[in-house]
């Protein structure tokens, strides 16, 4: 259908010269140089990180940041995570205390985001923090995002590279499908290793569970952070277009079953019951289920331990009635 539409459009519009938008370039020096050129020109580019694919723009350029919100169709009250090359760069933007410095030393580069007071002279566009006096910041551990940060020499604001509310992208193909026609470039470096958004920590509390578990951090999840705006905290988020039934021991008619461990399905997060493998496969499995011919999706029970806390957090939001 998509290609048919494009053929029809081709007859009338000279601008539809290629059905490929965004352009996809394999990770490498040429891809990074082109991405850095686009970012310097105020555009946003999709780039893999160790968590999911991010939609990166210059965090000091308010027009560029506005471009992220526009491409995602994201509600403007949701602040963005800023990615920097190292702790020194982070300390130029945010105020670190000893506890924050200790977490950074233990987990950076890596999938841990710290919410810290933003420095008044940080140069970060206020659209990034949505006017808050705190900023969410991390040092990513992925060669593509690290190379892009080095090439740009700027902090990069980068939420997940999908239309707001949809399933997070763990492959370049997911980005291209979700943001088709809305961004110029995706850097393709295969599937993202963790497959789940970063753990977010605010003043010793976990605001969003993620690949770095509460046990590893030695922290507890925040129970009553109600006033804090976090897309990961919207009841409906990471949502497939079809309904999703949780804790399913088996399939009912018309469902696509995502298995785990002993529950075999049309697909499985991990046949061996490996939780880290399950996290890495989660969003891809949801994408596949959404693209299948089944009318609804069911998913096997996932144990609420370790990274299973983060997986179930995403699943509850994906299953929430819209
Ligand atoms: P995403 O970029 O889609 O992974 O989502 C960014 C996450 O960081 C969301 O849950 C945001 O609400 C959260 N976040 C960003 N900045 C702040 C902040 N200043 N205070 C609290 N949460 C934040
Ligand atoms: Mg997201």
XYZ file of C-alpha atoms and ligand atoms in Angstrom:
346
model
C 0.000 0.000 0.000
C 2.798 2.394 0.971
C 4.643 1.841 -2.301
C 1.407 2.149 -4.263
C 0.719 5.501 -2.599
C 4.205 6.657 -3.453
C 3.759 5.642 -7.088
C 0.562 7.667 -7.180
C 2.287 10.611 -5.499
C 5.258 10.327 -7.845
C 3.012 11.231 -10.752
C 2.079 14.489 -9.108
C 4.993 15.443 -6.916
C 8.575 15.857 -7.957
C 9.574 15.889 -4.269
C 8.688 12.233 -3.836
C 11.866 11.232 -5.626
C 12.688 8.460 -3.196
C 10.399 6.253 -1.166
C 13.240 6.138 1.394
C 12.741 8.808 4.018
C 14.499 8.878 6.399
C 17.714 7.934 4.651
C 19.531 5.084 6.404
C 23.331 4.954 6.565
C 25.314 2.098 8.108
C 27.422 3.158 11.101
C 30.863 4.391 10.027
C 32.885 7.573 9.533
C 30.747 8.777 6.627
C 27.494 8.266 8.535
C 28.805 10.087 11.608
C 30.123 12.985 9.498
C 26.776 13.352 7.726
C 24.855 13.153 11.012
C 27.120 15.778 12.603
C 26.626 18.037 9.569
C 22.833 17.744 9.854
C 22.905 18.378 13.610
C 25.129 21.455 13.159
C 22.503 22.663 10.658
C 19.813 22.373 13.352
C 18.255 19.071 12.250
C 17.627 15.911 14.247
C 19.089 12.504 13.434
C 18.267 9.024 14.737
C 21.208 7.231 16.304
C 21.508 3.968 18.243
C 22.493 3.977 21.901
C 22.925 0.965 24.177
C 19.284 1.415 25.302
C 17.106 2.207 22.265
C 17.511 4.362 19.127
C 17.515 8.054 20.074
C 16.436 11.116 18.086
C 19.359 13.477 18.644
C 19.607 17.238 18.226
C 21.861 20.009 19.567
C 20.620 20.546 23.138
C 21.797 24.173 23.078
C 19.712 25.065 20.007
C 16.065 25.653 20.914
C 14.875 25.432 17.287
C 16.623 22.099 16.853
C 15.054 20.810 20.082
C 11.664 22.007 18.887
C 12.314 19.836 15.828
C 12.538 16.753 18.071
C 9.167 17.516 19.661
C 7.670 18.140 16.230
C 9.039 14.933 14.682
C 7.828 12.823 17.611
C 4.534 14.663 18.046
C 5.537 14.748 21.718
C 3.544 16.641 24.373
C 5.691 19.670 25.118
C 5.609 19.241 28.903
C 7.851 16.176 28.685
C 11.520 17.053 29.320
C 14.280 15.295 27.346
C 17.415 13.418 28.372
C 20.706 15.114 27.464
C 23.606 12.911 26.325
C 27.197 14.007 26.873
C 30.625 12.510 26.140
C 31.889 12.221 29.708
C 31.516 13.276 33.336
C 33.460 16.518 32.768
C 30.950 17.553 30.105
C 28.087 16.609 32.434
C 29.551 18.731 35.238
C 29.535 21.779 32.953
C 25.753 21.404 32.679
C 24.509 19.959 35.982
C 25.349 20.330 39.673
C 26.769 17.062 41.061
C 26.885 16.151 44.724
C 28.983 13.252 46.087
C 26.167 10.727 45.663
C 25.655 11.680 42.022
C 29.401 11.601 41.351
C 29.582 8.144 42.906
C 26.762 6.832 40.667
C 28.400 8.397 37.605
C 31.727 6.786 38.495
C 30.099 3.379 38.892
C 27.706 3.317 35.930
C 28.914 5.772 33.240
C 29.208 5.264 30.408
C 26.018 3.271 30.652
C 22.202 3.207 30.784
C 21.822 5.378 33.895
C 20.240 8.847 33.718
C 20.719 11.237 36.624
C 18.236 14.058 37.271
C 20.244 16.909 38.792
C 19.959 20.694 39.275
C 20.779 22.423 35.988
C 23.461 25.125 36.075
C 22.116 28.575 35.205
C 24.891 29.039 32.612
C 24.584 25.533 31.127
C 23.614 26.875 27.717
C 20.951 24.153 27.457
C 17.760 25.244 25.676
C 14.927 25.593 28.201
C 12.741 23.478 25.922
C 14.985 20.523 26.871
C 14.102 20.785 30.558
C 10.559 21.956 29.818
C 11.268 24.885 32.107
C 12.273 22.736 35.124
C 15.318 23.699 37.191
C 16.598 20.114 36.922
C 18.058 18.239 33.978
C 18.165 14.546 33.059
C 21.671 13.670 31.863
C 23.737 10.605 30.973
C 26.916 9.375 29.269
C 25.892 6.683 26.763
C 27.879 3.513 26.131
C 27.491 2.935 22.394
C 30.067 3.559 19.665
C 27.639 5.383 17.362
C 26.323 7.845 19.950
C 29.821 8.338 21.382
C 31.232 9.061 17.917
C 28.387 11.477 17.199
C 28.935 13.327 20.502
C 32.655 13.620 19.688
C 31.951 14.824 16.140
C 29.360 17.403 17.253
C 31.216 18.652 20.332
C 27.822 19.575 21.798
C 25.459 17.996 24.332
C 22.751 16.145 22.426
C 19.135 15.968 23.546
C 17.812 12.562 22.519
C 14.509 10.935 23.452
C 13.557 7.620 21.871
C 13.290 7.848 18.073
C 9.625 6.940 17.697
C 6.352 8.814 17.385
C 5.247 9.839 20.879
C 3.517 7.093 22.824
C 4.494 4.324 20.406
C 6.751 1.311 20.891
C 10.398 2.269 21.418
C 12.729 1.486 18.482
C 15.467 -1.101 18.932
C 16.333 -1.287 15.210
C 16.817 1.286 12.449
C 13.822 -0.241 10.640
C 11.565 0.616 13.610
C 12.695 4.254 13.426
C 12.116 4.439 9.691
C 8.610 3.007 10.074
C 7.621 5.234 13.016
C 9.141 8.537 11.817
C 8.743 8.065 8.082
C 8.875 11.409 6.297
C 9.703 13.312 9.489
C 13.500 13.082 9.876
C 16.373 13.148 7.378
C 18.664 10.343 8.601
C 18.962 7.154 10.649
C 22.355 5.700 11.521
C 21.947 1.915 11.413
C 24.149 -0.082 13.768
C 21.896 -3.087 14.232
C 19.824 -4.005 17.273
C 20.449 -2.068 20.479
C 22.099 -4.192 23.191
C 19.933 -3.387 26.241
C 16.710 -2.774 24.324
C 15.121 -0.843 27.194
C 15.314 2.847 28.132
C 17.802 3.982 30.760
C 17.169 3.762 34.490
C 16.409 7.287 35.800
C 17.533 8.290 39.290
C 16.425 11.439 41.113
C 17.869 12.225 44.564
C 18.469 8.594 45.474
C 15.157 7.310 44.086
C 14.466 5.376 40.914
C 12.095 7.448 38.828
C 11.982 4.976 35.941
C 13.198 1.366 36.206
C 15.619 0.299 33.483
C 18.595 -1.893 32.582
C 20.475 -0.933 35.764
C 18.415 -2.538 38.505
C 17.502 -1.267 41.967
C 19.699 -4.021 43.411
C 22.719 -2.898 41.366
C 22.132 0.725 42.406
C 21.363 -0.108 46.016
C 18.308 2.175 45.751
C 14.560 1.859 46.053
C 11.954 2.790 43.458
C 10.206 6.123 44.059
C 6.584 5.467 45.000
C 5.207 8.981 45.231
C 6.894 11.083 42.573
C 3.473 12.113 41.275
C 4.307 15.701 40.392
C 7.221 14.809 38.151
C 6.441 14.760 34.493
C 7.895 11.713 32.801
C 6.637 10.160 29.581
C 7.725 6.850 31.036
C 5.225 7.679 33.764
C 2.244 8.395 31.554
C -0.209 5.543 32.129
C -0.363 4.734 28.409
C 3.073 4.687 26.797
C 5.261 2.394 24.698
C 1.939 1.349 23.212
C 1.297 -1.016 20.301
C -1.784 -0.211 18.197
C -3.455 -3.504 19.212
C -4.730 -4.434 22.658
C -2.227 -6.214 24.889
C -3.154 -8.852 27.500
C -0.595 -9.404 30.266
C 0.302 -12.519 32.305
C -1.173 -14.831 29.670
C -0.461 -18.519 30.298
C -1.689 -19.269 26.749
C -3.365 -17.835 23.676
C -7.072 -17.179 23.154
C -8.563 -17.000 19.665
C -7.131 -14.360 17.372
C -4.227 -13.424 19.642
C -0.529 -13.292 18.870
C 1.211 -14.761 21.922
C 4.634 -13.518 23.008
C 6.122 -16.297 25.101
C 8.728 -16.411 27.847
C 10.423 -19.431 29.396
C 8.047 -22.406 29.456
C 5.248 -20.461 27.759
C 5.937 -20.943 24.053
C 4.226 -18.486 21.734
C 4.255 -17.191 18.177
C 7.446 -15.547 19.382
C 9.369 -15.557 22.661
C 11.220 -12.942 24.696
C 13.570 -15.696 25.867
C 12.945 -19.431 25.547
C 15.470 -20.082 28.317
C 13.858 -17.535 30.666
C 16.877 -15.189 30.521
C 15.667 -11.775 31.738
C 18.404 -9.708 30.067
C 17.676 -11.385 26.729
C 13.969 -10.700 27.346
C 14.622 -6.984 27.902
C 16.688 -6.757 24.718
C 13.894 -8.476 22.739
C 10.898 -6.735 24.320
C 10.193 -3.858 21.952
C 11.123 -5.859 18.865
C 8.653 -8.549 19.920
C 5.949 -5.885 20.373
C 6.755 -4.455 16.921
C 6.454 -7.941 15.362
C 3.203 -8.637 17.193
C 1.759 -5.296 16.065
C 2.738 -6.036 12.454
C 1.252 -9.570 12.499
C -2.174 -10.435 11.134
C -3.491 -11.278 14.628
C -6.104 -8.880 16.020
C -4.727 -8.731 19.576
C -1.550 -9.423 21.522
C -0.977 -11.502 24.668
C 2.241 -11.918 26.606
C 3.389 -14.560 29.067
C 4.069 -13.678 32.733
C 7.478 -12.097 33.358
C 8.930 -12.466 36.886
C 8.954 -9.176 38.865
C 12.633 -9.476 39.818
C 15.792 -7.686 38.649
C 15.314 -6.156 35.201
C 11.872 -7.833 35.153
C 10.677 -4.787 37.164
C 11.539 -2.559 34.183
C 10.056 -4.995 31.654
C 6.753 -5.196 33.561
C 6.690 -1.404 33.997
C 6.840 -1.007 30.191
C 4.298 -3.795 29.640
C 1.734 -2.324 32.056
C 1.933 1.019 30.247
C 1.784 -0.664 26.831
C -1.357 -2.540 27.973
C -3.073 0.471 29.568
C -6.419 1.332 27.926
C -6.129 4.403 25.701
P 12.958 9.548 27.006
O 13.833 10.657 26.536
O 11.791 9.261 26.110
O 13.726 8.331 27.392
O 12.312 10.091 28.349
C 13.037 10.961 29.174
C 12.713 10.683 30.583
O 13.458 11.521 31.464
C 11.280 10.957 30.882
O 10.759 10.024 31.787
C 11.364 12.371 31.425
O 10.250 12.862 32.028
C 12.556 12.227 32.306
N 13.107 13.515 32.655
C 13.775 14.318 31.841
N 14.123 15.454 32.484
C 13.643 15.346 33.725
C 13.656 16.206 34.865
N 14.250 17.386 34.834
N 13.039 15.762 35.973
C 12.447 14.576 36.000
N 12.385 13.714 34.963
C 12.982 14.109 33.833
Mg 10.280 7.224 24.591
